Structures are given as structure tokens and as C-alpha cells.
PDB file of C-alpha atoms in Angstrom:
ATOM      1  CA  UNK A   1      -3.450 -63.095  17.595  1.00 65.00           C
ATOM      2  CA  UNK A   2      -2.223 -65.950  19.909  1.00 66.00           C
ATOM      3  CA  UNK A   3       1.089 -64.469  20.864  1.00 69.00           C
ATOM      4  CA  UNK A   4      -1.238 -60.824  21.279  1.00 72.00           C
ATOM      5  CA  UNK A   5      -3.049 -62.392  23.787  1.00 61.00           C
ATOM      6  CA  UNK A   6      -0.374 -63.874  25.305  1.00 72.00           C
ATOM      7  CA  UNK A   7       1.350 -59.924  26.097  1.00 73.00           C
ATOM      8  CA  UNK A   8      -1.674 -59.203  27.186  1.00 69.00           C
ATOM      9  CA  UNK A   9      -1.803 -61.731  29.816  1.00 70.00           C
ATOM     10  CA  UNK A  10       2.431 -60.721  30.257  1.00 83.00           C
ATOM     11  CA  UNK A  11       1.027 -57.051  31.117  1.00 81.00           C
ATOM     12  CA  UNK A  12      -1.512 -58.164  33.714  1.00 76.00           C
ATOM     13  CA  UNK A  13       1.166 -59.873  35.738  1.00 85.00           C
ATOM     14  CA  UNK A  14       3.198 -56.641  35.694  1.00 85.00           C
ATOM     15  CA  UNK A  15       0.192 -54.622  36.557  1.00 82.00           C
ATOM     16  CA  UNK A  16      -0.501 -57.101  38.916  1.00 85.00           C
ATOM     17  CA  UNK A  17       2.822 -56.909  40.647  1.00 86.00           C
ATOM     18  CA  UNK A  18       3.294 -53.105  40.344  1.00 86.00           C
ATOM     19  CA  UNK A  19      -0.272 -53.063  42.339  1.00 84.00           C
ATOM     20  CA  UNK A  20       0.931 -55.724  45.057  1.00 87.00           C
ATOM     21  CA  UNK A  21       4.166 -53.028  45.303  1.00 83.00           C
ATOM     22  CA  UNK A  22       2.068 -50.218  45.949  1.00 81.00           C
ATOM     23  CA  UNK A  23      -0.171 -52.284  48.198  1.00 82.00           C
ATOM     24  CA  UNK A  24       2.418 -53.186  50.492  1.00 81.00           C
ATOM     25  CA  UNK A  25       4.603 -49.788  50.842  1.00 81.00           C
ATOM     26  CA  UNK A  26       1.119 -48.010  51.460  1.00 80.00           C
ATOM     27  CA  UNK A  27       0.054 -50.876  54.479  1.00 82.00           C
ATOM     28  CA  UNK A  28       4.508 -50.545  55.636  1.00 81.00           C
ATOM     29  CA  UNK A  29       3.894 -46.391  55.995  1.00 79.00           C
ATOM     30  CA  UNK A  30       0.390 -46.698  57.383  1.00 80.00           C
ATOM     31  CA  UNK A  31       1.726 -49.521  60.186  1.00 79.00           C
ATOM     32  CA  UNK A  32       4.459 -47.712  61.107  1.00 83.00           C
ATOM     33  CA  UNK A  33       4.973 -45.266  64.200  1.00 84.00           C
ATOM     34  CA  UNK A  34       6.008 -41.551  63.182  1.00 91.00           C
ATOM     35  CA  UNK A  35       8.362 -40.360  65.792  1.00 93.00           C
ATOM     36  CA  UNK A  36       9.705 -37.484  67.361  1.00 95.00           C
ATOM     37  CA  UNK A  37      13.711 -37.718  67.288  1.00 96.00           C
ATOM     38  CA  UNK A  38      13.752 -37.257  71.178  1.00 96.00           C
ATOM     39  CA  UNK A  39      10.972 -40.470  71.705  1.00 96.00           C
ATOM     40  CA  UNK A  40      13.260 -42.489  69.109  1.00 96.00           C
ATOM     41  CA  UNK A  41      16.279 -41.869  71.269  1.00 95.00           C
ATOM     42  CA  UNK A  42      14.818 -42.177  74.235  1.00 94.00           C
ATOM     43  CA  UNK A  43      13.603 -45.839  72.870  1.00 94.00           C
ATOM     44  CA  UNK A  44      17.284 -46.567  71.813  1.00 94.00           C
ATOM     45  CA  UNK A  45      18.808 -45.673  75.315  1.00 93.00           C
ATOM     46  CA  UNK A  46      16.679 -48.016  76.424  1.00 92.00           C
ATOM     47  CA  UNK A  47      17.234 -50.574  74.288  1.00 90.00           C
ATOM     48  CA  UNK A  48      21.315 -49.999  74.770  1.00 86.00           C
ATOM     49  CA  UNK A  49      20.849 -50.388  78.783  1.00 87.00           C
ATOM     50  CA  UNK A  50      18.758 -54.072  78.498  1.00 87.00           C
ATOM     51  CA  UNK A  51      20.574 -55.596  75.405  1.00 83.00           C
ATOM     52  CA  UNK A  52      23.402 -53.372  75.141  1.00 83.00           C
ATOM     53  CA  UNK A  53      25.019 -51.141  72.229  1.00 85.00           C
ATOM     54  CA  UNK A  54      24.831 -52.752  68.635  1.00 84.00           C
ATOM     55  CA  UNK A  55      21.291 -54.692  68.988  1.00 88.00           C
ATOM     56  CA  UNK A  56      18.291 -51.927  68.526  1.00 93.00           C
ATOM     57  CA  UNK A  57      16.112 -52.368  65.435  1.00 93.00           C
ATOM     58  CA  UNK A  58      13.157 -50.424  65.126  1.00 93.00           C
ATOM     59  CA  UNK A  59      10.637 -49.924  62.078  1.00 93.00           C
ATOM     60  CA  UNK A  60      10.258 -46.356  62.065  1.00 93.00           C
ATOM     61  CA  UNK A  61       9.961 -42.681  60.682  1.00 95.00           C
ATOM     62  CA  UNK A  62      10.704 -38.975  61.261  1.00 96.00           C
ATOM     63  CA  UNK A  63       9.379 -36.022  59.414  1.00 96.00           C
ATOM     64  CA  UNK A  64      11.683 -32.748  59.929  1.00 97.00           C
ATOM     65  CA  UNK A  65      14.053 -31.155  57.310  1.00 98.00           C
ATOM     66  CA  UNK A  66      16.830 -32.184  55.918  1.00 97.00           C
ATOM     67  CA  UNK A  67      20.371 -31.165  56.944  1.00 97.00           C
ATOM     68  CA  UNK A  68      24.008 -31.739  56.002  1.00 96.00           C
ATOM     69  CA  UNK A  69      26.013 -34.438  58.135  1.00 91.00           C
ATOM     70  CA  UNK A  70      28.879 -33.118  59.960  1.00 87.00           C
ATOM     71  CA  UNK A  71      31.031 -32.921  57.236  1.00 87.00           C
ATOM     72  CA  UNK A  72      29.081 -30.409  55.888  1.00 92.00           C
ATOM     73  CA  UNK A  73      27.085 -29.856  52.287  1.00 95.00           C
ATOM     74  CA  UNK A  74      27.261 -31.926  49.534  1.00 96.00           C
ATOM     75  CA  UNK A  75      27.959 -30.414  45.223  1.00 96.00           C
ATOM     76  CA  UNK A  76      25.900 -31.910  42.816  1.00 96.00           C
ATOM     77  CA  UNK A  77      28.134 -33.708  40.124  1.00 93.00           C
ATOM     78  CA  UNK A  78      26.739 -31.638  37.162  1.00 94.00           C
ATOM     79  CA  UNK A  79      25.352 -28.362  38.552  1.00 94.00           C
ATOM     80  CA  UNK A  80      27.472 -28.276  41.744  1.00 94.00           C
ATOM     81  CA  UNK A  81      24.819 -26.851  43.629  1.00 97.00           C
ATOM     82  CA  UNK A  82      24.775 -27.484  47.879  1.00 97.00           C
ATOM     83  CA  UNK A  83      22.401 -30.299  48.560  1.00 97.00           C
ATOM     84  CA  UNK A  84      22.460 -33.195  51.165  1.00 97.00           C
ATOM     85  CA  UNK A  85      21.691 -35.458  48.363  1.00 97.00           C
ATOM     86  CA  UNK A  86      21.910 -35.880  44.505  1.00 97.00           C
ATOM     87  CA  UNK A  87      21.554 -37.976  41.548  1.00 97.00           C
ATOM     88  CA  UNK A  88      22.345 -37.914  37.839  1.00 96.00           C
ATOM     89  CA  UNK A  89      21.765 -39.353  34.873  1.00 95.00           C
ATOM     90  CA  UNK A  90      23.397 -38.943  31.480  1.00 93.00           C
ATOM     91  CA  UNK A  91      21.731 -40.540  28.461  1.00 92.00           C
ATOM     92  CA  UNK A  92      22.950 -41.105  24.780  1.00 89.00           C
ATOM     93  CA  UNK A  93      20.193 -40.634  21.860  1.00 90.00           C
ATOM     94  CA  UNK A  94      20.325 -42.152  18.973  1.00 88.00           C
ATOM     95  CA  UNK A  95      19.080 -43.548  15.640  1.00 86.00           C
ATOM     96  CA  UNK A  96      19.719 -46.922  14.504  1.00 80.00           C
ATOM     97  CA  UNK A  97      18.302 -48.752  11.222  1.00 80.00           C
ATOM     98  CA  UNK A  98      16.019 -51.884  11.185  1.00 75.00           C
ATOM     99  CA  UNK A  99      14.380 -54.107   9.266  1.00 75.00           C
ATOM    100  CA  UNK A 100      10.664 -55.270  10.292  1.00 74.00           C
ATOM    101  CA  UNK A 101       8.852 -58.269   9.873  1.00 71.00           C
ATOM    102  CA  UNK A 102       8.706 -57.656   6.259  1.00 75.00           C
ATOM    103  CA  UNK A 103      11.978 -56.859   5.384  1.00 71.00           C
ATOM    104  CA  UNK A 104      11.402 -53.009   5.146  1.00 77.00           C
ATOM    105  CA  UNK A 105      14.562 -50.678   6.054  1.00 79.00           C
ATOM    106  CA  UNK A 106      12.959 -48.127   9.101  1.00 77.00           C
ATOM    107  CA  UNK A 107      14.227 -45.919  11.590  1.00 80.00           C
ATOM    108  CA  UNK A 108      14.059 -45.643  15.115  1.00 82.00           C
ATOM    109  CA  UNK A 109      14.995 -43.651  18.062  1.00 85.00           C
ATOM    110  CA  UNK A 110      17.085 -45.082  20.858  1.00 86.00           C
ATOM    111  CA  UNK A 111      18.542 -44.270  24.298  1.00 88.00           C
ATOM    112  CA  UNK A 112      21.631 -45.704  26.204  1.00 90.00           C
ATOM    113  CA  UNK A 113      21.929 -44.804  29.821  1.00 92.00           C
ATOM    114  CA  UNK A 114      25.675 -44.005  30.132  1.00 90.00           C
ATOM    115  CA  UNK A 115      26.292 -42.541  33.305  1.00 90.00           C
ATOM    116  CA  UNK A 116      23.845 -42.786  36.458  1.00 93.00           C
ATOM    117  CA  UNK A 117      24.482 -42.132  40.193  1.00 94.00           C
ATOM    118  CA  UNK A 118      22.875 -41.813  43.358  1.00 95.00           C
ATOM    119  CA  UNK A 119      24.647 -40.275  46.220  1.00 96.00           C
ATOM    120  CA  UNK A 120      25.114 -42.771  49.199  1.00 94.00           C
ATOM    121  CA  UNK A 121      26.454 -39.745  51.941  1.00 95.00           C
ATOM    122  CA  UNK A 122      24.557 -39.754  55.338  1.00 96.00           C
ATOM    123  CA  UNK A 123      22.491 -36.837  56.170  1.00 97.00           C
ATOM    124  CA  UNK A 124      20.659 -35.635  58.815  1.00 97.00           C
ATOM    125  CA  UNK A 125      16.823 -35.269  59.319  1.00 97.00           C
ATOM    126  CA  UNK A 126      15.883 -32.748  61.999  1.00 97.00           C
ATOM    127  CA  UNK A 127      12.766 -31.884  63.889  1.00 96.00           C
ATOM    128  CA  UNK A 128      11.832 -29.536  67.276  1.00 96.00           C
ATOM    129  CA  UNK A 129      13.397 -32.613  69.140  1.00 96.00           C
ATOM    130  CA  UNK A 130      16.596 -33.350  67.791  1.00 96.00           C
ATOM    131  CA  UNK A 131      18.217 -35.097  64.657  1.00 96.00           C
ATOM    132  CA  UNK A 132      19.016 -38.346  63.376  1.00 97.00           C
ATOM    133  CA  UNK A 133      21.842 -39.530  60.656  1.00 96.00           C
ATOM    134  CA  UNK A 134      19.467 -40.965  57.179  1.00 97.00           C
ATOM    135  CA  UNK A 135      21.937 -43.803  55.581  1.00 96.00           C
ATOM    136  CA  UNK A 136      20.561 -43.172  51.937  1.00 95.00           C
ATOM    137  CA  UNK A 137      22.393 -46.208  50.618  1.00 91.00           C
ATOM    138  CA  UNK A 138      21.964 -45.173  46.964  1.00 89.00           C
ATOM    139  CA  UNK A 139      18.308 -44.883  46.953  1.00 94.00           C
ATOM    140  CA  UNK A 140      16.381 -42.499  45.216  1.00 95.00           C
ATOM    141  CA  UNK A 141      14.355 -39.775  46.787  1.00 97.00           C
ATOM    142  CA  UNK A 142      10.729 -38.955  46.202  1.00 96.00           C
ATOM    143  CA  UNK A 143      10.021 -35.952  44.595  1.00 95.00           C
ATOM    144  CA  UNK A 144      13.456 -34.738  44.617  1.00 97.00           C
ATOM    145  CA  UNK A 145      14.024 -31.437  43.000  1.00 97.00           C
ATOM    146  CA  UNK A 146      15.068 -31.123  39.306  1.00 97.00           C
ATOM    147  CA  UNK A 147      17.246 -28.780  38.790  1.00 97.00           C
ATOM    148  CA  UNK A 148      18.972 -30.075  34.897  1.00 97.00           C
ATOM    149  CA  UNK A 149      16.896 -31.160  32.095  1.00 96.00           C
ATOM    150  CA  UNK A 150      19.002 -30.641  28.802  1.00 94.00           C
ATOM    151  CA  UNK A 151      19.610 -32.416  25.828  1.00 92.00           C
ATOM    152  CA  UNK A 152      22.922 -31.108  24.166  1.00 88.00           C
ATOM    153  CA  UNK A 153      22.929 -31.996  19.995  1.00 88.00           C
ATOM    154  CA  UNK A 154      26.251 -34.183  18.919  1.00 78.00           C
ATOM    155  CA  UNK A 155      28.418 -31.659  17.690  1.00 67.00           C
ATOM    156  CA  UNK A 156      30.737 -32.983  14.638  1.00 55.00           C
ATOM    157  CA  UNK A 157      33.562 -35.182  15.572  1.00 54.00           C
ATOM    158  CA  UNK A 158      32.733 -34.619  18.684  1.00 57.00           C
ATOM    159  CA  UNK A 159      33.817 -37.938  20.957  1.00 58.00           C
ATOM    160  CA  UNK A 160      33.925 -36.533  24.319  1.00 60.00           C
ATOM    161  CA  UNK A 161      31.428 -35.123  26.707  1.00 59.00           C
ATOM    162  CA  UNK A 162      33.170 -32.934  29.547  1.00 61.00           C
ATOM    163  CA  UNK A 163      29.861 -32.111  32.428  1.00 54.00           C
ATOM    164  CA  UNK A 164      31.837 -30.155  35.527  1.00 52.00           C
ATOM    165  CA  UNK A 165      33.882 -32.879  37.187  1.00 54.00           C
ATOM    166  CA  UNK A 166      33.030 -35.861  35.119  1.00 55.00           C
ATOM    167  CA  UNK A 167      34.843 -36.590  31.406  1.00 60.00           C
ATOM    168  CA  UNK A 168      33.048 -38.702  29.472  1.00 57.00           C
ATOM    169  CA  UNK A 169      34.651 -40.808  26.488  1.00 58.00           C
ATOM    170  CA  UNK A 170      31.331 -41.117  24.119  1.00 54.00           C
ATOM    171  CA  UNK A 171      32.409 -42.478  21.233  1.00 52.00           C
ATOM    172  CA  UNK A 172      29.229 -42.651  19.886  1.00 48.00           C
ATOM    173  CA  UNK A 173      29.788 -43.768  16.014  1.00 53.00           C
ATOM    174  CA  UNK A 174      27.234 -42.587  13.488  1.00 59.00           C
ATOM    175  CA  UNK A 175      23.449 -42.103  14.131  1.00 77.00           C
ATOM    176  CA  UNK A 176      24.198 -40.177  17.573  1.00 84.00           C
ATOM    177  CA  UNK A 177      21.602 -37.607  17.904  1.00 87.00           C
ATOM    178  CA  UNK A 178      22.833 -35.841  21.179  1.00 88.00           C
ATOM    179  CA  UNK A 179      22.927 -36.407  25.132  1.00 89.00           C
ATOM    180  CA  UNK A 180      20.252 -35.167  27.459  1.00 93.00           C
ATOM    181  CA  UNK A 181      21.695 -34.791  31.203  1.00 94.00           C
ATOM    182  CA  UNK A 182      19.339 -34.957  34.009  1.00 96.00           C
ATOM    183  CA  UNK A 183      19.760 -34.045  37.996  1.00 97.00           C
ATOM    184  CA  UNK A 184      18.070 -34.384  40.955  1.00 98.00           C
ATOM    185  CA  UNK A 185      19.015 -32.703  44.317  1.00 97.00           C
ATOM    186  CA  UNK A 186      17.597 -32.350  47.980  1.00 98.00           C
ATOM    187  CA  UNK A 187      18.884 -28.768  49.336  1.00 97.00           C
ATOM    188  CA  UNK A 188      19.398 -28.077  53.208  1.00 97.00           C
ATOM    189  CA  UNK A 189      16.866 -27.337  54.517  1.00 96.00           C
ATOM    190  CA  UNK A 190      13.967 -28.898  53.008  1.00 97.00           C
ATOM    191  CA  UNK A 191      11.148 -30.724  54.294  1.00 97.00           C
ATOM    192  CA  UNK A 192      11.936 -34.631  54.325  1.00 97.00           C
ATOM    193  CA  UNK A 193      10.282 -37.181  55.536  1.00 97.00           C
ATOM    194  CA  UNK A 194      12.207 -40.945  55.982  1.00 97.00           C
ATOM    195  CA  UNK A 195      10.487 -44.516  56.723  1.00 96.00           C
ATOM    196  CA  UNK A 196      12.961 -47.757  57.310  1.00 94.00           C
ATOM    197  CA  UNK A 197      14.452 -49.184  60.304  1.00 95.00           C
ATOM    198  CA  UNK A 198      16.146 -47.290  63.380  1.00 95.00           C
ATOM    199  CA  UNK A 199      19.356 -49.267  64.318  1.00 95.00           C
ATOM    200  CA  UNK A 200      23.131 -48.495  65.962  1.00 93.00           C
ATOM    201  CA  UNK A 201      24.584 -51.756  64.449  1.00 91.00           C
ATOM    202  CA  UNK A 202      27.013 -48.945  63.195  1.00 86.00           C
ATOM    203  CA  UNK A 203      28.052 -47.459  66.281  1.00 88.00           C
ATOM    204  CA  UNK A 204      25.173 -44.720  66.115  1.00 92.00           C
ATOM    205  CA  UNK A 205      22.079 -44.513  65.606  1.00 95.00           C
ATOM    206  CA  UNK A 206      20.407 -44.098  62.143  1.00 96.00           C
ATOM    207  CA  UNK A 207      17.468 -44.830  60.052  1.00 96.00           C
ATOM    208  CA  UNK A 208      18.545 -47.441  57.124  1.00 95.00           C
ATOM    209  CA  UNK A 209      16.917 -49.783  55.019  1.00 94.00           C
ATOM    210  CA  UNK A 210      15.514 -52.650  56.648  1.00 91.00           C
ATOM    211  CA  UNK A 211      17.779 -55.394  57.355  1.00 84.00           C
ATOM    212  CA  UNK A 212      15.333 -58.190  56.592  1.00 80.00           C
ATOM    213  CA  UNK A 213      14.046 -56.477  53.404  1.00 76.00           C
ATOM    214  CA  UNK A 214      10.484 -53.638  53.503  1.00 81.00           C
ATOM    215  CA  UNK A 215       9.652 -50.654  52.651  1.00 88.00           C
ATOM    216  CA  UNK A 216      12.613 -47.967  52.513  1.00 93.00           C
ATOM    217  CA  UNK A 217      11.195 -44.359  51.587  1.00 95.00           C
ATOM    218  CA  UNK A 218      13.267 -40.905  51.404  1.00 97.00           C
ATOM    219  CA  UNK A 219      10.773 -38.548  49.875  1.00 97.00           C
ATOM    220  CA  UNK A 220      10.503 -34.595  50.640  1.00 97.00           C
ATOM    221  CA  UNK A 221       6.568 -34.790  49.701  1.00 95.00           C
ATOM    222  CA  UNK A 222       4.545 -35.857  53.464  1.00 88.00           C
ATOM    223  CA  UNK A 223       3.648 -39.079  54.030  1.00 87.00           C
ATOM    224  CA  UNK A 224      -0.283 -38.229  53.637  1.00 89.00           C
ATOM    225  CA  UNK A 225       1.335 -36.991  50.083  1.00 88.00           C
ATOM    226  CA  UNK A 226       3.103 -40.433  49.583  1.00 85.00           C
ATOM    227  CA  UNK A 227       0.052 -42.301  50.492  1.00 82.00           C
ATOM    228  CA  UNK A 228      -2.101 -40.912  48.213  1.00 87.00           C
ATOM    229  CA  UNK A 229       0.040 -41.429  44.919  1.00 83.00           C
ATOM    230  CA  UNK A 230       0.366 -45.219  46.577  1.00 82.00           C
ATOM    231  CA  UNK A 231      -3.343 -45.253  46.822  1.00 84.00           C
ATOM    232  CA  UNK A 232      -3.913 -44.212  43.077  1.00 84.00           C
ATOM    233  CA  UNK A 233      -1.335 -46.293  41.897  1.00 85.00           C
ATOM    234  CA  UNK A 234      -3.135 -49.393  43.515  1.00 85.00           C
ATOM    235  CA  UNK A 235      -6.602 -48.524  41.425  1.00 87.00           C
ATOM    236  CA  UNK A 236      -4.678 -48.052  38.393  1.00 89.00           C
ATOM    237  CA  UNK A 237      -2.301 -50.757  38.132  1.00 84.00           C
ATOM    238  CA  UNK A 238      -5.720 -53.246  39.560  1.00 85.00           C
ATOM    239  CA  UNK A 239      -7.983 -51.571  36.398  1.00 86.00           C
ATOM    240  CA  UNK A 240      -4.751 -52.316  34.320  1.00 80.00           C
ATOM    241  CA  UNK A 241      -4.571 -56.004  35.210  1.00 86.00           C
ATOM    242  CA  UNK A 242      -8.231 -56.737  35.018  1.00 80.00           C
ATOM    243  CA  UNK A 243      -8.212 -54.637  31.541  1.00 81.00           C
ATOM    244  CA  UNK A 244      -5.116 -56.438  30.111  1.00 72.00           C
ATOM    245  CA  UNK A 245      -6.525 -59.926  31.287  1.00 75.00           C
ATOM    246  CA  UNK A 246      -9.391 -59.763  29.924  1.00 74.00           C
ATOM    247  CA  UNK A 247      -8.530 -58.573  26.559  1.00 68.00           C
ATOM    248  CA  UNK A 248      -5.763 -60.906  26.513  1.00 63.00           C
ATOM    249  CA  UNK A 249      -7.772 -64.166  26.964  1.00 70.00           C
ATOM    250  CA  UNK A 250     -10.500 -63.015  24.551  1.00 65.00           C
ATOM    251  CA  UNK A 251      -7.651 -62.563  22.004  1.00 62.00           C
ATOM    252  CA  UNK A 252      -6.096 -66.029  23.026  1.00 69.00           C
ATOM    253  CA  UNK A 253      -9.515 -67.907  22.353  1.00 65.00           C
ATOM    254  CA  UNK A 254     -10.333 -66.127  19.401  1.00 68.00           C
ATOM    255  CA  UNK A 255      -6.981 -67.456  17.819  1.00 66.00           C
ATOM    256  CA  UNK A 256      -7.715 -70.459  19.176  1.00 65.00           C
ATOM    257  CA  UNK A 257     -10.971 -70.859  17.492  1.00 66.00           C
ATOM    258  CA  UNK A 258      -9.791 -69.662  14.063  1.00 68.00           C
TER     259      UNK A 258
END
């Protein structure tokens, strides 16, 4: 009952953390200053005629709709649909045999992450004033659309997975159930909102994650959206960590009195 309480107290801490997270990206998007692209630009030509090209840094974000850079559209890895942005993930399920605390033979169900990606390709987000280049750097996207969801059963002898492009040697061995392939993409054209820093330490200016660490948030739901689900997240993680506390001392002194 000892080491119960002692997860319990384990799961606070993570509640307590995950609230602290939620906390601080909700105070980051609340502190910030949503611009117009033509008043961010007109800030940066400013800051390039005092301190010169290279040395603006500015905690930002724009709301507009997303566009491709000038290199045009982006294809989706699996679906090769036109987006600005995409991710995948391909995941192996599986059943392996155990034995529990007492030695019985049981079977569980098991998932390996084989292949995962996030595109890292700038974009543009666009508004009445103007546009501005979004470094994604491999984050993910808020509320990004879905657009695969399938899980394909192992076929016998099978020992290679072929999705568009990619060719995937599996392998697998015995117990593989089948792989379930999952994408995410952000089409031209849809509403995006962005919240990091504003710099030309590249040459141009774009919004990137902060240099010295914050908040970095691509999401095509609105900030008021975004602030909301932070908000709720907050109350539920704080009820979690007072609940899981709680619960977990009792069960630590009860063992200890036993």
C-alpha cells in the first residue's frame, strides 16, 4: 500500500507540472501583443535603422491564414495532399506474453512508434496587411487537420510496409497485430494563428521559437480558442494534483500504521 501511495504522490507532481505548463503558455499568449504584419514590420525597420540588420527580437503574434512559402505547396508524406505543413506517424501493434507478479502467463497489447515526422519548411502567415515567413522548426500544430487514421492488419509473411514515398523494413517477428498510420496537415489557406519571437537573425524577418526558451504556439484554432483549453487544462490538472495527493498520503500512512 506503501509503494501505492507513493504513485500517487508520483502523479501529483505530474499533474502538478502539466498545470504549471498550462499556467505559463496561457499568462505567455495573454502578455503578448497581437500584431498586424504591417505594425510588425514597421517595428523591425525601425529596429534595423538604430541597431542595424541581424539584432530585432520581438515576443509576438499574427493571426491571418496560412500560405505556402515561395517555393510553393508542400505533399504530405502518406496522403500527398497540398498543405504548408504536415506530420506523420506510423505505429506497430502488437502482442507480447508476460508473466505477473504471480507467475501467471498473460497477454498484452503493445505499440512501437516506428516512423514519426514533423515538417520543418517555412510558411507564410498572411493578414489584410501583409505576410510574414513562420519557421515551424518541427513543432506540432494545434488542431491540425486529420486527414489518415488507419490501422492496416499484418498480412502473412508480410515484412515490409510500402506508404507512398516511404518503404518501411518491419520485420516485425511473431505477435504483430498490424500498423495504424496517422497524418496531420495544415492546407493553404486556412486560418492560423502563430505566437513566438519576431527576429531577422536569418537575414529576414520571421516568427521562430524563442531564443531564450517560452512559449512557441502554431495552432489553426484562435487564440481565445487556445486559451480556453489552457484554462481548463489548469483546473483539471490542479483537481488532479490535490486528488492524487491526498489519496496518496492517506495510503502512505495507512501502510505505515499497519
Amino acid at each position: 500500500m506503501i509503494w501505492i501511495g507513493i504513485a500517487g504522490l508520483a502523479l501529483a507532481a505530474v499533474c502538478a507540472y502539466l498545470a504549471r505548463a498550462a499556467h505559463a503558455r496561457a499568462r505567455s499568449m495573454e502578455s503578448a501583443e497581437t500584431l498586424p504584419v504591417r505594425d510588425l514590420r514597421s517595428l523591425h525597420e525601425a529596429a534595423a535603422q538604430a541597431a542595424g540588420p541581424g539584432n530585432f527580437r520581438y515576443r509576438c503574434e499574427v493571426a491571418g491564414h496560412a500560405r505556402p512559402h515561395r517555393d510553393g505547396a508542400l505533399r504530405s508524406e502518406l496522403e500527398e495532399l497540398e498543405c504548408v505543413w504536415h506530420r506523420h506517424k506510423i505505429s506497430r501493434k502488437y502482442e507480447e506474453i508476460y508473466r505477473d507478479g504471480n507467475g501467471n502467463r498473460k497477454r498484452r497489447t503493445r505499440t512501437d512508434v516506428l516512423s514519426e515526422h514533423s515538417s520543418s519548411t517555412a510558411f507564410f502567415v498572411a493578414d489584410a496587411t501583409g505576410k510574414v515567413a513562420v519557421h515551424p522548426a518541427g513543432h506540432e500544430v494545434v488542431g491540425a487537420e486529420k486527414v489518415l487514421d488507419r490501422f492496416d492488419p499484418v498480412a502473412a509473411g508480410a515484412n515490409r510496409l510500402e506508404l507512398g514515398p516511404l518503404s518501411l523494413n518491419l520485420g516485425g517477428g511473431d505477435g504483430t497485430l498490424g500498423y495504424l498510420r496517422e497524418e496531420w496537415l495544415v492546407r493553404p489557406g486556412s486560418r492560423f494563428y502563430v505566437h513566438g519571437e519576431a527576429t531577422d537573425a536569418a537575414g529576414h524577418l520571421a516568427i521562430v521559437p524563442p531564443d531564450e526558451g517560452g512559449a512557441f504556439v502554431l495552432s489553426v484554432k484562435s487564440e481565445r480558442e487556445l486559451l480556453r483549453g489552457e484554462k481548463h487544462k489548469v483546473l483539471a490538472y490542479g483537481l488532479g494534483t490535490g486528488l492524487a495527493a491526498v489519496v496518496g498520503a492517506a495510503l502512505i500512512v495507512i501502510g505505515a500504521v499497519r
